[in-house]
């Protein structure tokens, strides 16, 4: 396949995910002719390094996208709603990392291991799913193909990077303050995160679930083209820097033994199995930092349900949960 050089823009270039885009594009040798770094007015004048060069950050405006072939957006839902249509009108293909367009039926919601064909069904916008959804569906889909999943119950253990650089800094600052017996400052999160956790990610909805939990439900059904799949989530913020963990229970149409599930997942794209019943024989978030795979372990049959299966999934929130998944989508586009 012929890969074409592209004029690329990153909106939200100075944020946690924006910085990961630069690292991954360099590491994966993504084909770029010109790179434009865009952020809010307060970041103008900063420079970021890319392939040995310093690139100045420009202000994100409605006129930023002239001549841009491919625009990655990771500047939040509000910025995406304000600027994405202007990028599309200028002729750019947008890969958007926010929740602004994910549930729009006209916009493909893509995880390359699952529905790469949807990349080509765009009308200028391709949506990148929620971080906790991405790693879950990477593990669910191969099992669903083999045994049809009827029901999913998931509890997440979500890292502070999900709230951006400021979330990670808050954990570090609170930890430092705690060790010095100083008062802990809480600003990014609804409660202290150092030496604590809370079952509250994003805002609460009328049904008692949080928006993050409902994203996992609706996005999973859309990505896997399984509108009937029953899904329930509890999302928990934990004092971890950048990798999310998930405890997932599934009920399948056809019984799957743990051994069968392990074999299916071993052969599935983007997955590494770490599943030994010994100390450390399972995926942990600190090991997943800055890695590109989704790790699965603790695969076992449910003692309370004959068609139930339980497993543990870990992935880097900034990589597979955000920048890497977007870049994998782009790699499909430029190779076509």
mmCIF file of C-alpha atoms in Angstrom:
data_model
loop_
_atom_site.group_PDB
_atom_site.id
_atom_site.type_symbol
_atom_site.label_atom_id
_atom_site.label_comp_id
_atom_site.label_asym_id
_atom_site.label_seq_id
_atom_site.Cartn_x
_atom_site.Cartn_y
_atom_site.Cartn_z
ATOM 1 C CA UNK A 1 0.000 0.000 0.000
ATOM 2 C CA UNK A 2 1.268 3.447 -0.894
ATOM 3 C CA UNK A 3 1.573 5.758 2.109
ATOM 4 C CA UNK A 4 1.182 9.454 1.343
ATOM 5 C CA UNK A 5 2.810 12.277 3.283
ATOM 6 C CA UNK A 6 0.218 14.418 4.993
ATOM 7 C CA UNK A 7 -0.163 17.968 6.238
ATOM 8 C CA UNK A 8 -1.193 17.328 9.832
ATOM 9 C CA UNK A 9 -2.608 19.503 12.625
ATOM 10 C CA UNK A 10 -2.992 18.669 16.310
ATOM 11 C CA UNK A 11 -5.624 20.718 18.156
ATOM 12 C CA UNK A 12 -4.864 20.589 21.864
ATOM 13 C CA UNK A 13 -1.176 19.991 21.197
ATOM 14 C CA UNK A 14 0.032 21.142 24.627
ATOM 15 C CA UNK A 15 -2.339 18.882 26.615
ATOM 16 C CA UNK A 16 -1.559 15.436 28.007
ATOM 17 C CA UNK A 17 -2.862 13.597 24.914
ATOM 18 C CA UNK A 18 -1.413 16.141 22.469
ATOM 19 C CA UNK A 19 2.088 15.550 23.813
ATOM 20 C CA UNK A 20 1.597 11.771 23.452
ATOM 21 C CA UNK A 21 0.642 12.278 19.777
ATOM 22 C CA UNK A 22 4.056 13.806 19.128
ATOM 23 C CA UNK A 23 5.889 10.940 20.862
ATOM 24 C CA UNK A 24 3.893 8.257 19.052
ATOM 25 C CA UNK A 25 4.092 9.889 15.619
ATOM 26 C CA UNK A 26 7.846 10.008 15.983
ATOM 27 C CA UNK A 27 8.149 6.446 17.313
ATOM 28 C CA UNK A 28 5.834 5.001 14.633
ATOM 29 C CA UNK A 29 7.322 7.110 11.809
ATOM 30 C CA UNK A 30 3.938 8.530 10.835
ATOM 31 C CA UNK A 31 4.162 10.145 7.359
ATOM 32 C CA UNK A 32 4.055 13.923 7.872
ATOM 33 C CA UNK A 33 4.894 16.642 5.378
ATOM 34 C CA UNK A 34 4.046 19.653 7.568
ATOM 35 C CA UNK A 35 2.942 19.643 11.219
ATOM 36 C CA UNK A 36 0.845 22.407 12.760
ATOM 37 C CA UNK A 37 0.482 22.549 16.553
ATOM 38 C CA UNK A 38 -2.661 24.293 17.772
ATOM 39 C CA UNK A 39 -3.779 25.244 21.279
ATOM 40 C CA UNK A 40 -5.533 27.997 23.201
ATOM 41 C CA UNK A 41 -4.284 31.584 23.160
ATOM 42 C CA UNK A 42 -2.400 31.135 26.451
ATOM 43 C CA UNK A 43 -0.126 28.473 24.883
ATOM 44 C CA UNK A 44 0.910 30.596 21.890
ATOM 45 C CA UNK A 45 4.662 31.105 21.898
ATOM 46 C CA UNK A 46 5.456 27.755 23.474
ATOM 47 C CA UNK A 47 7.507 25.338 21.382
ATOM 48 C CA UNK A 48 7.328 21.555 21.274
ATOM 49 C CA UNK A 49 9.997 19.188 19.956
ATOM 50 C CA UNK A 50 9.281 16.866 17.040
ATOM 51 C CA UNK A 51 11.879 14.887 15.066
ATOM 52 C CA UNK A 52 14.677 17.086 16.325
ATOM 53 C CA UNK A 53 12.928 20.349 15.486
ATOM 54 C CA UNK A 54 11.247 22.943 17.687
ATOM 55 C CA UNK A 55 7.751 23.751 16.447
ATOM 56 C CA UNK A 56 5.937 26.874 17.681
ATOM 57 C CA UNK A 57 2.398 26.498 18.997
ATOM 58 C CA UNK A 58 -0.231 28.530 17.129
ATOM 59 C CA UNK A 59 -3.636 29.663 18.356
ATOM 60 C CA UNK A 60 -6.542 27.386 17.415
ATOM 61 C CA UNK A 61 -8.927 29.451 15.280
ATOM 62 C CA UNK A 62 -11.594 28.800 12.664
ATOM 63 C CA UNK A 63 -8.999 29.557 9.964
ATOM 64 C CA UNK A 64 -6.299 27.187 11.267
ATOM 65 C CA UNK A 65 -7.034 24.331 8.860
ATOM 66 C CA UNK A 66 -6.337 25.675 5.384
ATOM 67 C CA UNK A 67 -4.187 23.077 3.569
ATOM 68 C CA UNK A 68 -4.467 20.571 6.443
ATOM 69 C CA UNK A 69 -5.193 17.006 5.272
ATOM 70 C CA UNK A 70 -5.575 15.408 8.688
ATOM 71 C CA UNK A 71 -6.520 17.058 11.985
ATOM 72 C CA UNK A 72 -6.315 15.336 15.359
ATOM 73 C CA UNK A 73 -8.528 16.981 17.972
ATOM 74 C CA UNK A 74 -7.852 16.506 21.658
ATOM 75 C CA UNK A 75 -8.894 19.833 23.116
ATOM 76 C CA UNK A 76 -12.142 18.804 24.824
ATOM 77 C CA UNK A 77 -15.777 18.522 23.771
ATOM 78 C CA UNK A 78 -16.438 22.287 23.703
ATOM 79 C CA UNK A 79 -13.479 23.052 21.431
ATOM 80 C CA UNK A 80 -14.398 20.165 19.121
ATOM 81 C CA UNK A 81 -17.978 21.416 18.781
ATOM 82 C CA UNK A 82 -16.667 24.911 18.030
ATOM 83 C CA UNK A 83 -13.888 24.107 15.550
ATOM 84 C CA UNK A 84 -14.270 20.629 13.972
ATOM 85 C CA UNK A 85 -16.832 21.697 11.362
ATOM 86 C CA UNK A 86 -14.482 24.499 10.247
ATOM 87 C CA UNK A 87 -11.683 21.946 9.800
ATOM 88 C CA UNK A 88 -13.981 19.702 7.730
ATOM 89 C CA UNK A 89 -15.157 22.687 5.637
ATOM 90 C CA UNK A 90 -11.486 23.465 4.920
ATOM 91 C CA UNK A 91 -11.041 19.944 3.526
ATOM 92 C CA UNK A 92 -9.482 18.207 6.540
ATOM 93 C CA UNK A 93 -10.365 14.743 7.783
ATOM 94 C CA UNK A 94 -10.812 15.062 11.545
ATOM 95 C CA UNK A 95 -10.107 12.342 14.103
ATOM 96 C CA UNK A 96 -11.778 13.639 17.250
ATOM 97 C CA UNK A 97 -10.827 12.412 20.701
ATOM 98 C CA UNK A 98 -13.706 14.108 22.555
ATOM 99 C CA UNK A 99 -17.263 12.909 23.170
ATOM 100 C CA UNK A 100 -18.720 15.604 20.855
ATOM 101 C CA UNK A 101 -19.547 13.336 17.902
ATOM 102 C CA UNK A 102 -19.265 9.765 19.201
ATOM 103 C CA UNK A 103 -22.984 8.996 19.314
ATOM 104 C CA UNK A 104 -23.821 10.826 16.077
ATOM 105 C CA UNK A 105 -25.106 8.071 13.726
ATOM 106 C CA UNK A 106 -23.341 9.788 10.797
ATOM 107 C CA UNK A 107 -19.935 9.584 12.514
ATOM 108 C CA UNK A 108 -18.002 6.294 12.692
ATOM 109 C CA UNK A 109 -16.736 5.364 16.172
ATOM 110 C CA UNK A 110 -13.619 3.300 15.553
ATOM 111 C CA UNK A 111 -11.316 0.880 17.352
ATOM 112 C CA UNK A 112 -9.032 -0.520 14.615
ATOM 113 C CA UNK A 113 -8.888 -4.035 16.120
ATOM 114 C CA UNK A 114 -12.690 -4.234 15.842
ATOM 115 C CA UNK A 115 -14.217 -2.137 13.065
ATOM 116 C CA UNK A 116 -11.433 -0.792 10.792
ATOM 117 C CA UNK A 117 -13.831 -0.824 7.808
ATOM 118 C CA UNK A 118 -15.795 2.018 9.454
ATOM 119 C CA UNK A 119 -12.813 4.367 8.941
ATOM 120 C CA UNK A 120 -13.881 4.787 5.302
ATOM 121 C CA UNK A 121 -17.522 5.588 6.097
ATOM 122 C CA UNK A 122 -16.767 9.074 7.366
ATOM 123 C CA UNK A 123 -18.166 12.394 6.196
ATOM 124 C CA UNK A 124 -15.059 14.232 7.339
ATOM 125 C CA UNK A 125 -15.193 13.210 11.010
ATOM 126 C CA UNK A 126 -14.091 9.975 12.702
ATOM 127 C CA UNK A 127 -14.649 9.688 16.451
ATOM 128 C CA UNK A 128 -12.167 8.138 18.870
ATOM 129 C CA UNK A 129 -14.010 6.330 21.693
ATOM 130 C CA UNK A 130 -13.761 6.917 25.427
ATOM 131 C CA UNK A 131 -10.557 5.543 26.985
ATOM 132 C CA UNK A 132 -12.258 3.049 29.304
ATOM 133 C CA UNK A 133 -14.463 1.825 26.434
ATOM 134 C CA UNK A 134 -11.525 1.221 24.070
ATOM 135 C CA UNK A 135 -9.608 -1.221 26.241
ATOM 136 C CA UNK A 136 -12.786 -3.056 27.227
ATOM 137 C CA UNK A 137 -13.999 -3.641 23.662
ATOM 138 C CA UNK A 138 -10.546 -4.802 22.506
ATOM 139 C CA UNK A 139 -10.975 -7.695 24.952
ATOM 140 C CA UNK A 140 -14.742 -8.188 24.532
ATOM 141 C CA UNK A 141 -14.932 -8.343 20.741
ATOM 142 C CA UNK A 142 -12.989 -11.566 20.069
ATOM 143 C CA UNK A 143 -15.002 -13.329 22.799
ATOM 144 C CA UNK A 144 -18.244 -11.937 21.373
ATOM 145 C CA UNK A 145 -17.363 -13.265 17.898
ATOM 146 C CA UNK A 146 -16.850 -16.737 19.366
ATOM 147 C CA UNK A 147 -19.623 -17.054 21.917
ATOM 148 C CA UNK A 148 -21.962 -14.002 21.664
ATOM 149 C CA UNK A 149 -21.900 -11.849 24.792
ATOM 150 C CA UNK A 150 -25.364 -11.139 26.198
ATOM 151 C CA UNK A 151 -24.401 -9.157 29.263
ATOM 152 C CA UNK A 152 -21.429 -7.194 30.612
ATOM 153 C CA UNK A 153 -20.819 -5.857 34.125
ATOM 154 C CA UNK A 154 -17.655 -3.797 34.493
ATOM 155 C CA UNK A 155 -15.957 -1.929 37.315
ATOM 156 C CA UNK A 156 -13.172 0.406 36.247
ATOM 157 C CA UNK A 157 -10.099 1.585 38.159
ATOM 158 C CA UNK A 158 -9.299 4.758 36.237
ATOM 159 C CA UNK A 159 -6.031 6.658 36.396
ATOM 160 C CA UNK A 160 -5.645 10.372 37.024
ATOM 161 C CA UNK A 161 -4.402 10.961 33.451
ATOM 162 C CA UNK A 162 -8.066 10.652 32.411
ATOM 163 C CA UNK A 163 -8.417 14.177 33.812
ATOM 164 C CA UNK A 164 -5.381 15.381 31.845
ATOM 165 C CA UNK A 165 -2.025 16.719 33.011
ATOM 166 C CA UNK A 166 -3.715 18.589 35.859
ATOM 167 C CA UNK A 167 -5.146 15.311 37.201
ATOM 168 C CA UNK A 168 -1.738 13.643 37.268
ATOM 169 C CA UNK A 169 -0.171 16.712 38.895
ATOM 170 C CA UNK A 170 -2.865 16.741 41.575
ATOM 171 C CA UNK A 171 -2.045 13.150 42.574
ATOM 172 C CA UNK A 172 1.691 13.941 42.741
ATOM 173 C CA UNK A 173 1.160 17.219 44.642
ATOM 174 C CA UNK A 174 -1.222 15.638 47.152
ATOM 175 C CA UNK A 175 1.152 12.706 47.705
ATOM 176 C CA UNK A 176 4.043 15.106 48.360
ATOM 177 C CA UNK A 177 1.911 17.159 50.748
ATOM 178 C CA UNK A 178 0.713 14.040 52.564
ATOM 179 C CA UNK A 179 4.265 12.807 53.193
ATOM 180 C CA UNK A 180 5.174 16.216 54.638
ATOM 181 C CA UNK A 181 2.024 16.343 56.782
ATOM 182 C CA UNK A 182 0.855 19.444 54.879
ATOM 183 C CA UNK A 183 -2.750 20.240 53.863
ATOM 184 C CA UNK A 184 -3.886 18.585 50.621
ATOM 185 C CA UNK A 185 -5.245 20.842 47.901
ATOM 186 C CA UNK A 186 -8.253 19.490 45.976
ATOM 187 C CA UNK A 187 -9.146 21.282 42.723
ATOM 188 C CA UNK A 188 -9.290 18.903 39.739
ATOM 189 C CA UNK A 189 -11.160 16.028 41.394
ATOM 190 C CA UNK A 190 -14.302 15.963 43.570
ATOM 191 C CA UNK A 191 -12.324 14.538 46.499
ATOM 192 C CA UNK A 192 -8.782 13.785 47.655
ATOM 193 C CA UNK A 193 -7.178 11.283 45.271
ATOM 194 C CA UNK A 194 -3.891 10.556 47.104
ATOM 195 C CA UNK A 195 -4.285 7.384 49.211
ATOM 196 C CA UNK A 196 -7.972 7.337 48.284
ATOM 197 C CA UNK A 197 -10.409 6.408 45.510
ATOM 198 C CA UNK A 198 -13.948 7.430 44.654
ATOM 199 C CA UNK A 199 -16.703 5.886 42.484
ATOM 200 C CA UNK A 200 -17.261 9.099 40.555
ATOM 201 C CA UNK A 201 -15.855 9.783 37.071
ATOM 202 C CA UNK A 202 -17.574 12.620 35.156
ATOM 203 C CA UNK A 203 -20.966 14.080 36.144
ATOM 204 C CA UNK A 204 -23.988 12.221 37.519
ATOM 205 C CA UNK A 205 -26.957 11.584 35.213
ATOM 206 C CA UNK A 206 -30.657 11.393 36.094
ATOM 207 C CA UNK A 207 -30.553 7.573 36.170
ATOM 208 C CA UNK A 208 -27.930 7.568 38.967
ATOM 209 C CA UNK A 209 -25.078 6.539 36.646
ATOM 210 C CA UNK A 210 -22.272 8.912 35.717
ATOM 211 C CA UNK A 211 -21.750 10.140 32.169
ATOM 212 C CA UNK A 212 -18.547 8.045 31.980
ATOM 213 C CA UNK A 213 -20.535 4.905 32.860
ATOM 214 C CA UNK A 214 -23.152 5.664 30.227
ATOM 215 C CA UNK A 215 -20.430 6.311 27.629
ATOM 216 C CA UNK A 216 -19.178 2.766 28.225
ATOM 217 C CA UNK A 217 -22.676 1.382 27.671
ATOM 218 C CA UNK A 218 -23.628 3.290 24.528
ATOM 219 C CA UNK A 219 -20.203 3.387 22.856
ATOM 220 C CA UNK A 220 -19.643 -0.356 23.316
ATOM 221 C CA UNK A 221 -23.003 -1.129 21.705
ATOM 222 C CA UNK A 222 -22.147 1.141 18.748
ATOM 223 C CA UNK A 223 -18.550 -0.013 18.174
ATOM 224 C CA UNK A 224 -19.449 -3.701 18.409
ATOM 225 C CA UNK A 225 -22.704 -3.215 16.465
ATOM 226 C CA UNK A 226 -24.519 -4.931 19.350
ATOM 227 C CA UNK A 227 -27.429 -2.654 20.342
ATOM 228 C CA UNK A 228 -29.073 -5.446 22.338
ATOM 229 C CA UNK A 229 -26.036 -6.143 24.530
ATOM 230 C CA UNK A 230 -26.844 -5.420 28.180
ATOM 231 C CA UNK A 231 -24.074 -3.446 29.882
ATOM 232 C CA UNK A 232 -23.702 -1.920 33.327
ATOM 233 C CA UNK A 233 -20.657 -0.001 34.576
ATOM 234 C CA UNK A 234 -19.259 1.451 37.776
ATOM 235 C CA UNK A 235 -16.376 3.855 37.119
ATOM 236 C CA UNK A 236 -13.888 4.479 39.912
ATOM 237 C CA UNK A 237 -11.030 6.991 40.036
ATOM 238 C CA UNK A 238 -7.903 5.539 41.689
ATOM 239 C CA UNK A 239 -4.494 7.007 42.676
ATOM 240 C CA UNK A 240 -2.666 5.738 39.577
ATOM 241 C CA UNK A 241 -0.895 7.997 37.073
ATOM 242 C CA UNK A 242 -1.709 6.825 33.542
ATOM 243 C CA UNK A 243 -3.067 3.291 33.010
ATOM 244 C CA UNK A 244 -6.680 2.235 33.493
ATOM 245 C CA UNK A 245 -7.651 -1.179 34.897
ATOM 246 C CA UNK A 246 -11.006 -2.938 34.579
ATOM 247 C CA UNK A 247 -12.667 -5.921 36.210
ATOM 248 C CA UNK A 248 -15.052 -7.346 33.617
ATOM 249 C CA UNK A 249 -17.790 -9.974 34.028
ATOM 250 C CA UNK A 250 -19.547 -11.337 30.950
ATOM 251 C CA UNK A 251 -22.393 -13.750 30.303
ATOM 252 C CA UNK A 252 -22.182 -15.521 26.949
ATOM 253 C CA UNK A 253 -24.761 -17.281 24.776
ATOM 254 C CA UNK A 254 -22.453 -20.294 24.356
ATOM 255 C CA UNK A 255 -20.429 -21.429 27.357
ATOM 256 C CA UNK A 256 -16.758 -20.473 27.177
ATOM 257 C CA UNK A 257 -14.267 -22.164 29.453
ATOM 258 C CA UNK A 258 -11.439 -20.046 30.854
ATOM 259 C CA UNK A 259 -9.023 -22.080 28.736
ATOM 260 C CA UNK A 260 -11.019 -21.415 25.545
ATOM 261 C CA UNK A 261 -11.267 -17.709 26.346
ATOM 262 C CA UNK A 262 -7.525 -17.535 26.986
ATOM 263 C CA UNK A 263 -6.777 -19.136 23.614
ATOM 264 C CA UNK A 264 -9.157 -16.756 21.787
ATOM 265 C CA UNK A 265 -7.597 -13.711 23.439
ATOM 266 C CA UNK A 266 -4.036 -14.944 22.828
ATOM 267 C CA UNK A 267 -4.786 -14.880 19.090
ATOM 268 C CA UNK A 268 -6.639 -11.559 19.116
ATOM 269 C CA UNK A 269 -5.022 -8.368 17.765
ATOM 270 C CA UNK A 270 -3.622 -5.831 20.212
ATOM 271 C CA UNK A 271 -3.804 -8.120 23.259
ATOM 272 C CA UNK A 272 -1.091 -9.541 25.510
ATOM 273 C CA UNK A 273 -2.105 -12.246 27.986
ATOM 274 C CA UNK A 274 -0.503 -12.191 31.417
ATOM 275 C CA UNK A 275 -2.386 -14.810 33.366
ATOM 276 C CA UNK A 276 -0.514 -16.902 35.913
ATOM 277 C CA UNK A 277 -1.894 -17.655 39.414
ATOM 278 C CA UNK A 278 1.289 -16.432 41.123
ATOM 279 C CA UNK A 279 2.471 -13.170 42.696
ATOM 280 C CA UNK A 280 2.636 -10.589 39.897
ATOM 281 C CA UNK A 281 1.236 -13.017 37.325
ATOM 282 C CA UNK A 282 -1.357 -10.482 36.178
ATOM 283 C CA UNK A 283 -1.387 -7.080 34.464
ATOM 284 C CA UNK A 284 -0.770 -4.037 36.648
ATOM 285 C CA UNK A 285 -1.096 -0.373 35.682
ATOM 286 C CA UNK A 286 2.497 0.658 36.382
ATOM 287 C CA UNK A 287 3.747 -2.002 33.940
ATOM 288 C CA UNK A 288 1.394 -0.779 31.213
ATOM 289 C CA UNK A 289 2.732 2.805 31.247
ATOM 290 C CA UNK A 290 3.799 3.882 27.744
ATOM 291 C CA UNK A 291 2.975 0.527 26.163
ATOM 292 C CA UNK A 292 0.722 0.077 23.142
ATOM 293 C CA UNK A 293 -1.041 -3.208 23.933
ATOM 294 C CA UNK A 294 -4.102 -4.113 25.995
ATOM 295 C CA UNK A 295 -3.215 -6.591 28.746
ATOM 296 C CA UNK A 296 -5.594 -9.310 29.951
ATOM 297 C CA UNK A 297 -5.279 -11.590 32.982
ATOM 298 C CA UNK A 298 -7.166 -13.235 35.872
ATOM 299 C CA UNK A 299 -9.288 -15.131 33.324
ATOM 300 C CA UNK A 300 -11.624 -17.446 35.216
ATOM 301 C CA UNK A 301 -15.064 -18.980 35.092
ATOM 302 C CA UNK A 302 -17.749 -17.468 37.300
ATOM 303 C CA UNK A 303 -18.654 -19.719 40.234
ATOM 304 C CA UNK A 304 -22.173 -18.264 40.375
ATOM 305 C CA UNK A 305 -23.178 -18.548 36.710
ATOM 306 C CA UNK A 306 -22.492 -21.411 34.316
ATOM 307 C CA UNK A 307 -22.058 -19.094 31.311
ATOM 308 C CA UNK A 308 -20.212 -16.384 33.216
ATOM 309 C CA UNK A 309 -16.577 -15.415 32.725
ATOM 310 C CA UNK A 310 -14.443 -12.885 34.631
ATOM 311 C CA UNK A 311 -11.204 -11.218 33.582
ATOM 312 C CA UNK A 312 -8.970 -8.204 34.274
ATOM 313 C CA UNK A 313 -7.926 -5.686 31.596
ATOM 314 C CA UNK A 314 -5.207 -2.996 31.778
ATOM 315 C CA UNK A 315 -4.065 -0.432 29.190
ATOM 316 C CA UNK A 316 -2.278 2.909 29.051
ATOM 317 C CA UNK A 317 -4.981 5.601 29.088
ATOM 318 C CA UNK A 318 -2.942 8.149 27.128
ATOM 319 C CA UNK A 319 -1.775 5.628 24.503
ATOM 320 C CA UNK A 320 -4.400 3.007 23.607
ATOM 321 C CA UNK A 321 -7.062 4.974 25.452
ATOM 322 C CA UNK A 322 -6.461 8.123 23.405
ATOM 323 C CA UNK A 323 -3.514 9.121 21.179
ATOM 324 C CA UNK A 324 -2.516 5.648 19.955
ATOM 325 C CA UNK A 325 -6.035 4.619 18.947
ATOM 326 C CA UNK A 326 -6.422 7.906 17.009
ATOM 327 C CA UNK A 327 -3.073 7.353 15.318
ATOM 328 C CA UNK A 328 -3.983 3.758 14.387
ATOM 329 C CA UNK A 329 -7.117 5.129 12.732
ATOM 330 C CA UNK A 330 -4.958 7.630 10.829
ATOM 331 C CA UNK A 331 -2.527 4.888 9.764
ATOM 332 C CA UNK A 332 -5.426 3.047 8.110
ATOM 333 C CA UNK A 333 -6.390 6.254 6.267
ATOM 334 C CA UNK A 334 -2.923 7.159 4.982
ATOM 335 C CA UNK A 335 -2.165 3.608 3.871
ATOM 336 C CA UNK A 336 -5.312 3.392 1.732
#
